[in-house]
C-alpha cells in the first residue's frame, strides 16, 4: 500500500485531538511557513508543487490565490467549502470527523498566503460530528497559539468561524456558498467578477475545498518537491477516493492519482457485488459514467478530462450487472432536478422534463422518440445553464444515453410491443 | 415550533446567543441562518413568530428571514415527529437497496415520505445523499447516522426509538 498521508491518523480514536495531531508532525508545516516563507513565496511553492483543487474542478490552487489583488485596501476572505453534497462523496466528512486539525492548519497557511484575517468554514448542516470536531479543533488551536492574534508570535492573525449549511446542494457552488454566508438564498452569481476579485461582501475571496486545504500542512512540512513526486506530474499529491455503490469494499481510500479505474474498483474496491461490473462513475454523479470497456482510463484530473469525464469529487461509484442504467439515469436526473435552484430556464425546466420522461420509460410507458427527446434536452441544457449544476446534469445523462442506449430502447420497445 | 410562547418570550430566549453569533460577521444579515438554527434547536422548528423574532433581533426585514427559511430544506417549517428519520435514496444507497427499505419503513410506520405518524412519534423523509455513502444504505435518525441497513436493522432501530424521547431536537 502506498504511504498514507491524509489518512495517517484516520483509524486512531483520538485522531481528532490536537495532541495526536502534533505528535505526528502537526503544525510543523505552519511553523516552517511562518519562519521561512513570505506570503508570495507560499503561493509560488504551491504553484510549483502543482496542487490542484480537490473540490471538483481541479483548478490549480496557487494560481487561484495569485488572482487576489495585492493592492486592494479591502479585507480578504478565505472560505472553506465543506458543503459536500455530491452523491458518492464523503471524504471531507471523514477528514473533519477524524483528523480536523489538518484542515485548520491548512486554513491558517492559506490565509497567510492571501493576507486574510477572517475565514469561514461552511459545513453542511447534517454533519453534526464534523461541526463538533472542527469547533473543538478551532478552540484547541486557539489555546496553543495557532489561531487568533499574532499566530506563533508572527504578524499573522486569523479567526475561523463555522457557518452551518442547511440542506442545499447548490450551496457547494462557490458563488452560491458566498451568498449563503451573506444570509441569502443560495443562488449562483454571474462570473466574472470572480470571487478572487469580488467575492464575500464584495471583497477578494478564495474558496477552497476541505481536502485541498488539508494537503497544505503536508506540502510545507515535507516540501513542494516531495508533494509533486506523488502520482503523475500533471495531477500530483496525496488523493482521497471514496468508493461506493455495488462493490465489495466500499470506503475511503488514499491512493496516488493515475491508477486505472478498473484496478481501483477490483483491487481496492474488492470487485463487483454481483457478477461483474457494468459501468462506473468516476467522480460523483455529475461525472459522466464509463462502461466496463473503458475501465483502463487513468484516475487523474487530466486523463479523465481527456476521456470525456472528470475526476470531480473523486467519488467512485461502481455499477454491477444487476444495475439498470435507465433507473440510474432517472435517479441522477431527479437529484439534479430537485436541487436545481430554479434561477435559469434550461436547468429548471429541462431537468423537470428529462426526469418526467425517464420516469415514464421506467414505468413501461415510454414512447418511441423519447430517447431522442432526452438527447435533445441534454443538448439544450449543456452549455446554456447559468452554473455547472445544469451542465453536469446534462453531461451525466448524456453519457448514460450514449453508452447504454439499447437498455433504454429495450424498455420502450417492450412497451410498444405489449401495447 | 414556538407553541404558546409570545414574540417577546422568543426574543428574550434567543437574544444572548444571537448577539454572540452576530459578532462573527460584518453584516447582521449573515446571522440569519445561525439565528434560525438556534431557534430550531430550541423549539424544534421555525414559524412566523420565529421569523419576526429573528428579524427584530437582527434589525433586518422579516422577508429576508422568510426567504432564507423557505429556501433551505433543513429548517422545519411544519411540525415534525419526535424522531425524524431521513432515509437517503440517492444513487449509491439506491444501488444497495434503499428503495426496498423505504417501502419497508412506509409499511411499518403507515406513512409516506414527508409525513408524520398519527401519534406524533415519527416523521419519515426521503433525502438526497447524506455524505455517508460508504455506509450505504444509510439513514439519519435525528442527529445520528445508521448504516449498512437491512429490514431487520430498521425494525430494531424503530423499536429502540419508539421508547425514547428525541435525544436532541435538530
Ligand atoms: C453544483 C455544484 C456543487 C458543488 N459542490 C461542491 C462541494 O460540495 N464541495 C466543494 O468543495 N466544491 C463544490 N463545488 C465546486 C466549487 O464551486 C469550487 O470550485 C470549489 O469549492 C473550489 O475549491 P478547490 O479549488 O479547492 O477545488 C461545486 C460546484 C458546483 C457547480
Ligand atoms: S444551472 Fe440550475 S442550479 Fe445553476 S443557476 Fe441555473 S437553475 Fe440554478
Ligand atoms: S447516496 Fe446515500 S449517503 Fe450518499
Coordinates of N, CA and C in Angstrom, one line a residue, chain A residues 77 84-90 93-94 97-98 118 120 122 124-128 132 161-168 170-171 176 179-187 201 243-248 250-252 273 281 285 317-319 323 327-328 330-332 334-336 338-339 341 362, chain B residues 20-38 41 63-75 77 86-99 126-136 138 140-145 148 168-170:
Chain A
X77 N -11.0 37.4 2.3 CA -11.6 36.3 3.0 C -11.2 35.0 2.4
X84 N -20.0 19.5 0.9 CA -20.0 18.2 0.4 C -21.4 17.5 0.2
X85 N -21.9 17.7 -1.0 CA -23.3 17.2 -1.3 C -23.3 16.3 -2.5
X86 N -22.2 16.2 -3.2 CA -22.2 15.5 -4.5 C -22.4 14.0 -4.2
X87 N -23.5 13.4 -4.7 CA -23.7 12.0 -4.3 C -22.5 11.1 -4.7
X88 N -22.1 10.3 -3.7 CA -20.9 9.4 -3.9 C -19.7 10.0 -3.1
X89 N -19.9 11.1 -2.5 CA -18.7 11.8 -1.9 C -18.9 11.9 -0.4
X90 N -17.8 11.5 0.4 CA -17.9 11.5 1.8 C -16.5 11.8 2.4
X93 N -16.2 14.7 5.0 CA -16.8 14.4 6.3 C -15.8 13.6 7.1
X94 N -15.2 12.6 6.5 CA -14.3 11.7 7.3 C -13.0 12.5 7.8
X97 N -14.2 14.7 10.7 CA -14.6 14.0 11.9 C -13.4 13.4 12.6
X98 N -12.4 12.9 11.8 CA -11.4 12.1 12.4 C -10.0 12.8 12.5
X118 N -9.9 36.8 8.5 CA -11.2 36.2 8.9 C -11.5 35.1 7.9
X120 N -14.1 31.7 6.9 CA -15.4 30.9 7.2 C -15.2 29.5 6.7
X122 N -17.6 26.6 5.8 CA -19.0 26.3 5.5 C -19.3 24.8 5.5
X124 N -21.8 21.5 5.8 CA -23.3 21.2 5.6 C -23.9 20.8 6.9
X125 N -25.2 21.2 7.1 CA -25.8 21.1 8.4 C -26.0 19.7 8.9
X126 N -26.0 18.7 8.0 CA -26.2 17.3 8.5 C -24.9 16.8 9.2
X127 N -23.8 17.4 9.0 CA -22.5 16.9 9.5 C -22.3 17.3 11.0
X128 N -23.1 16.8 11.9 CA -23.1 17.2 13.3 C -21.7 16.9 13.9
X132 N -18.9 19.5 15.4 CA -18.4 19.4 16.8 C -16.9 19.3 16.8
X161 N -14.5 31.0 11.6 CA -15.9 30.9 12.1 C -16.6 29.8 11.2
X162 N -17.3 28.9 11.9 CA -18.1 27.9 11.2 C -19.4 28.5 10.8
X163 N -19.8 28.3 9.5 CA -21.1 28.7 9.1 C -21.8 27.4 8.6
X164 N -22.9 27.1 9.3 CA -23.6 25.8 9.1 C -24.5 25.9 7.9
X165 N -24.4 25.0 6.9 CA -25.3 25.0 5.8 C -26.6 24.4 6.3
X166 N -27.6 24.4 5.4 CA -29.0 24.0 5.9 C -29.7 23.1 4.8
X167 N -28.9 22.3 4.1 CA -29.6 21.4 3.2 C -29.9 22.0 1.8
X168 N -28.8 22.3 1.1 CA -29.0 22.8 -0.3 C -27.7 22.5 -1.1
X170 N -26.8 23.1 -4.0 CA -26.3 24.2 -4.8 C -25.4 25.1 -4.0
X171 N -25.5 25.1 -2.7 CA -24.5 26.0 -1.9 C -23.1 25.5 -2.0
X176 N -22.8 30.6 -4.9 CA -24.0 30.3 -4.1 C -23.6 30.2 -2.6
X179 N -23.2 33.7 -1.2 CA -24.5 34.2 -1.0 C -25.1 33.7 0.3
X180 N -24.9 32.4 0.5 CA -25.4 31.8 1.7 C -24.8 32.4 3.0
X181 N -23.5 32.6 2.9 CA -22.8 33.1 4.1 C -23.3 34.6 4.3
X182 N -23.6 35.3 3.2 CA -24.1 36.6 3.4 C -25.6 36.6 3.9
X183 N -26.2 35.5 4.1 CA -27.5 35.4 4.7 C -28.6 35.4 3.6
X184 N -28.3 35.0 2.4 CA -29.3 35.0 1.3 C -29.6 33.5 0.9
X185 N -30.6 33.4 0.0 CA -30.8 32.2 -0.7 C -29.6 31.8 -1.5
X186 N -29.3 30.5 -1.6 CA -28.1 30.1 -2.3 C -28.3 30.0 -3.8
X187 N -28.3 31.2 -4.5 CA -28.4 31.3 -5.9 C -27.0 31.7 -6.5
X201 N -18.9 39.6 0.6 CA -19.1 41.1 0.9 C -18.4 41.9 -0.1
X243 N -15.0 5.1 -2.4 CA -15.6 4.1 -3.3 C -17.0 3.7 -2.7
X244 N -18.0 3.6 -3.5 CA -19.3 3.3 -3.1 C -20.1 2.6 -4.2
X245 N -21.3 2.2 -3.9 CA -22.1 1.5 -4.8 C -22.0 0.0 -4.8
X246 N -22.1 -0.6 -5.9 CA -22.1 -2.1 -5.9 C -20.7 -2.7 -6.0
X247 N -19.9 -2.5 -4.9 CA -18.6 -3.1 -4.9 C -18.5 -3.7 -3.5
X248 N -17.5 -4.6 -3.3 CA -17.5 -5.4 -2.1 C -16.9 -4.6 -0.9
X250 N -16.7 -1.0 0.0 CA -16.9 0.5 -0.1 C -16.0 1.1 1.1
X251 N -15.6 2.4 0.8 CA -14.8 3.0 1.9 C -14.0 4.2 1.3
X252 N -13.2 4.8 2.2 CA -12.4 5.9 1.7 C -11.0 5.4 1.6
X273 N -20.2 -6.4 -6.5 CA -21.0 -7.1 -5.5 C -21.6 -8.4 -6.1
X281 N -19.0 5.3 -12.3 CA -19.0 6.8 -12.3 C -17.7 7.2 -11.6
X285 N -21.9 12.0 -9.0 CA -22.8 11.7 -10.1 C -22.8 12.8 -11.2
X317 N -18.3 5.4 -8.1 CA -19.5 4.6 -7.8 C -19.5 3.4 -8.8
X318 N -19.5 2.2 -8.2 CA -19.5 1.0 -9.1 C -20.9 0.6 -9.4
X319 N -21.1 0.2 -10.6 CA -22.4 -0.3 -11.0 C -22.2 -1.8 -11.6
X323 N -27.4 -3.6 -12.1 CA -27.9 -2.2 -12.2 C -28.6 -2.0 -13.5
X327 N -32.7 3.2 -14.7 CA -33.0 3.6 -13.3 C -32.0 4.5 -12.8
X328 N -30.7 4.2 -13.0 CA -29.6 5.0 -12.5 C -29.7 6.4 -13.1
X330 N -32.4 7.9 -14.2 CA -33.6 8.6 -13.7 C -33.2 9.1 -12.3
X331 N -32.6 8.4 -11.5 CA -32.3 8.8 -10.1 C -31.4 10.0 -10.1
X332 N -30.3 10.0 -11.0 CA -29.4 11.1 -11.0 C -30.1 12.3 -11.5
X334 N -33.3 13.0 -11.3 CA -34.2 13.5 -10.3 C -33.5 14.3 -9.2
X335 N -32.3 13.8 -8.9 CA -31.5 14.6 -7.9 C -31.2 16.0 -8.4
X336 N -30.7 16.1 -9.6 CA -30.3 17.4 -10.1 C -31.6 18.3 -10.3
X338 N -34.3 18.1 -8.5 CA -34.7 18.5 -7.1 C -33.8 19.6 -6.6
X339 N -32.5 19.6 -6.9 CA -31.6 20.5 -6.3 C -31.4 21.8 -7.2
X341 N -31.7 25.3 -8.5 CA -32.1 26.4 -7.7 C -33.2 27.2 -8.4
X362 N -39.2 4.2 -17.4 CA -39.1 3.2 -16.3 C -40.4 2.5 -16.0
Chain B
X20 N -24.3 36.9 20.2 CA -22.9 36.3 20.2 C -22.6 35.9 18.7
X21 N -23.6 35.3 18.0 CA -23.4 34.9 16.6 C -23.1 36.1 15.7
X22 N -23.8 37.3 16.0 CA -23.6 38.5 15.2 C -22.2 38.9 15.1
X23 N -21.4 38.7 16.2 CA -20.0 39.2 16.3 C -19.1 38.5 15.2
X24 N -19.6 37.4 14.6 CA -18.8 36.6 13.7 C -18.8 37.3 12.3
X25 N -19.8 38.1 12.0 CA -19.9 38.6 10.7 C -19.9 40.1 10.6
X26 N -19.5 40.7 9.5 CA -19.6 42.2 9.3 C -21.0 42.7 9.1
X27 N -21.9 41.8 8.7 CA -23.3 42.3 8.5 C -24.2 41.5 9.3
X28 N -25.4 42.1 9.7 CA -26.3 41.3 10.6 C -27.0 40.3 9.7
X29 N -27.2 40.6 8.4 CA -27.9 39.7 7.5 C -27.3 38.3 7.6
X30 N -25.9 38.2 7.7 CA -25.2 36.9 7.7 C -25.7 36.1 8.9
X31 N -26.2 36.7 9.9 CA -26.6 36.0 11.1 C -27.9 35.3 11.0
X32 N -28.6 35.5 9.9 CA -30.0 34.9 9.8 C -29.9 33.4 9.9
X33 N -29.1 32.8 9.1 CA -29.0 31.3 9.1 C -28.7 30.8 10.5
X34 N -27.6 31.3 11.1 CA -27.3 30.8 12.5 C -28.5 31.1 13.5
X35 N -29.1 32.2 13.3 CA -30.2 32.5 14.3 C -31.4 31.6 14.1
X36 N -31.7 31.3 12.8 CA -32.8 30.3 12.6 C -32.4 28.9 13.1
X37 N -31.1 28.6 13.0 CA -30.7 27.3 13.5 C -30.8 27.3 15.0
X38 N -30.5 28.4 15.7 CA -30.6 28.4 17.2 C -32.1 28.3 17.6
X41 N -33.2 24.7 17.1 CA -32.7 23.8 18.2 C -33.5 23.9 19.4
X63 N -38.9 39.7 5.7 CA -39.0 38.9 4.4 C -37.6 38.3 4.1
X64 N -36.5 38.9 4.6 CA -35.2 38.4 4.4 C -35.1 37.0 5.2
X65 N -35.7 37.0 6.3 CA -35.6 35.8 7.2 C -36.5 34.7 6.5
X66 N -37.7 35.1 6.1 CA -38.5 34.1 5.4 C -37.9 33.5 4.2
X67 N -37.3 34.4 3.4 CA -36.6 34.0 2.2 C -35.6 32.9 2.4
X68 N -34.9 33.0 3.5 CA -33.9 32.1 3.8 C -34.5 30.8 4.4
X69 N -35.5 31.0 5.3 CA -36.1 29.8 5.9 C -36.8 28.9 4.9
X70 N -37.3 29.5 3.8 CA -38.1 28.8 2.8 C -37.2 28.2 1.7
X71 N -35.9 28.6 1.7 CA -35.0 28.1 0.7 C -34.3 26.8 1.1
X72 N -33.9 26.7 2.4 CA -33.1 25.6 2.8 C -33.9 24.5 3.5
X73 N -33.6 23.3 3.1 CA -34.6 22.2 3.4 C -34.4 21.8 4.9
X74 N -33.3 22.1 5.6 CA -33.2 21.7 6.9 C -34.0 22.5 8.0
X75 N -34.5 23.6 7.6 CA -35.4 24.3 8.5 C -36.8 23.7 8.5
X77 N -40.4 23.8 8.7 CA -41.4 24.9 8.8 C -42.8 24.2 9.1
X86 N -34.5 10.3 8.3 CA -34.2 10.7 6.9 C -33.5 9.6 6.2
X87 N -34.2 8.9 5.3 CA -33.6 7.8 4.6 C -33.0 8.3 3.3
X88 N -31.7 8.1 3.1 CA -31.1 8.5 1.8 C -31.6 7.6 0.7
X89 N -32.0 8.2 -0.4 CA -32.4 7.4 -1.6 C -31.6 7.7 -2.8
X90 N -30.4 8.4 -2.6 CA -29.6 8.7 -3.8 C -28.9 7.5 -4.3
X91 N -28.2 7.7 -5.4 CA -27.7 6.6 -6.2 C -26.9 5.5 -5.4
X92 N -25.8 5.8 -4.7 CA -25.1 4.8 -4.0 C -26.0 4.0 -3.0
X93 N -26.9 4.7 -2.4 CA -27.8 4.0 -1.5 C -28.9 3.2 -2.3
X94 N -29.4 3.7 -3.3 CA -30.3 3.0 -4.2 C -29.7 1.7 -4.7
X95 N -28.4 1.8 -5.1 CA -27.8 0.6 -5.6 C -27.6 -0.5 -4.6
X96 N -27.8 -0.1 -3.3 CA -27.7 -1.1 -2.3 C -29.0 -1.3 -1.5
X97 N -30.1 -1.0 -2.2 CA -31.4 -1.5 -1.7 C -32.2 -0.4 -1.0
X98 N -31.9 0.9 -1.2 CA -32.7 1.9 -0.4 C -34.2 1.9 -0.8
X99 N -34.5 1.6 -2.0 CA -35.9 1.7 -2.4 C -36.8 0.6 -1.6
X126 N -37.6 11.1 2.7 CA -36.6 10.6 1.7 C -35.7 11.7 1.4
X127 N -34.4 11.5 1.5 CA -33.5 12.7 1.3 C -32.4 12.3 0.3
X128 N -31.7 13.4 -0.1 CA -30.6 13.2 -1.1 C -29.4 12.8 -0.3
X129 N -28.3 12.5 -1.0 CA -27.1 12.0 -0.4 C -26.7 12.6 0.9
X130 N -26.5 11.8 1.9 CA -26.2 12.3 3.3 C -24.6 12.4 3.5
X131 N -23.9 12.1 2.4 CA -22.4 12.2 2.5 C -21.8 11.1 3.4
X132 N -22.5 9.9 3.3 CA -22.0 8.8 4.1 C -22.2 7.5 3.3
X133 N -21.9 7.6 2.0 CA -22.2 6.5 1.0 C -21.4 5.3 1.3
X134 N -20.3 5.4 2.1 CA -19.5 4.2 2.4 C -20.4 3.3 3.3
X135 N -21.4 3.8 3.9 CA -22.3 3.1 4.8 C -23.6 2.7 4.2
X136 N -23.7 2.9 2.9 CA -25.0 2.7 2.2 C -25.5 1.2 2.3
X138 N -28.1 4.1 4.0 CA -27.9 4.8 5.2 C -29.0 5.7 5.5
X140 N -30.4 8.9 8.6 CA -30.1 9.7 9.8 C -31.4 9.6 10.7
X141 N -31.2 9.2 11.9 CA -32.3 9.3 12.9 C -32.0 10.5 13.8
X142 N -32.7 11.5 13.8 CA -32.3 12.8 14.5 C -30.9 13.2 14.1
X143 N -30.0 13.1 15.0 CA -28.6 13.6 14.6 C -27.7 12.4 14.3
X144 N -28.2 11.2 14.3 CA -27.3 10.0 14.3 C -27.4 9.3 12.9
X145 N -26.2 8.9 12.4 CA -26.2 8.1 11.2 C -26.3 6.6 11.6
X148 N -25.3 0.5 6.7 CA -25.4 -0.9 6.3 C -26.7 -1.4 6.7
X168 N -32.1 15.0 21.0 CA -31.9 16.4 20.9 C -32.6 16.9 19.7
X169 N -33.4 17.9 19.8 CA -34.0 18.4 18.6 C -33.0 19.0 17.6
X170 N -33.1 18.8 16.4 CA -32.3 19.5 15.4 C -32.7 19.1 14.0

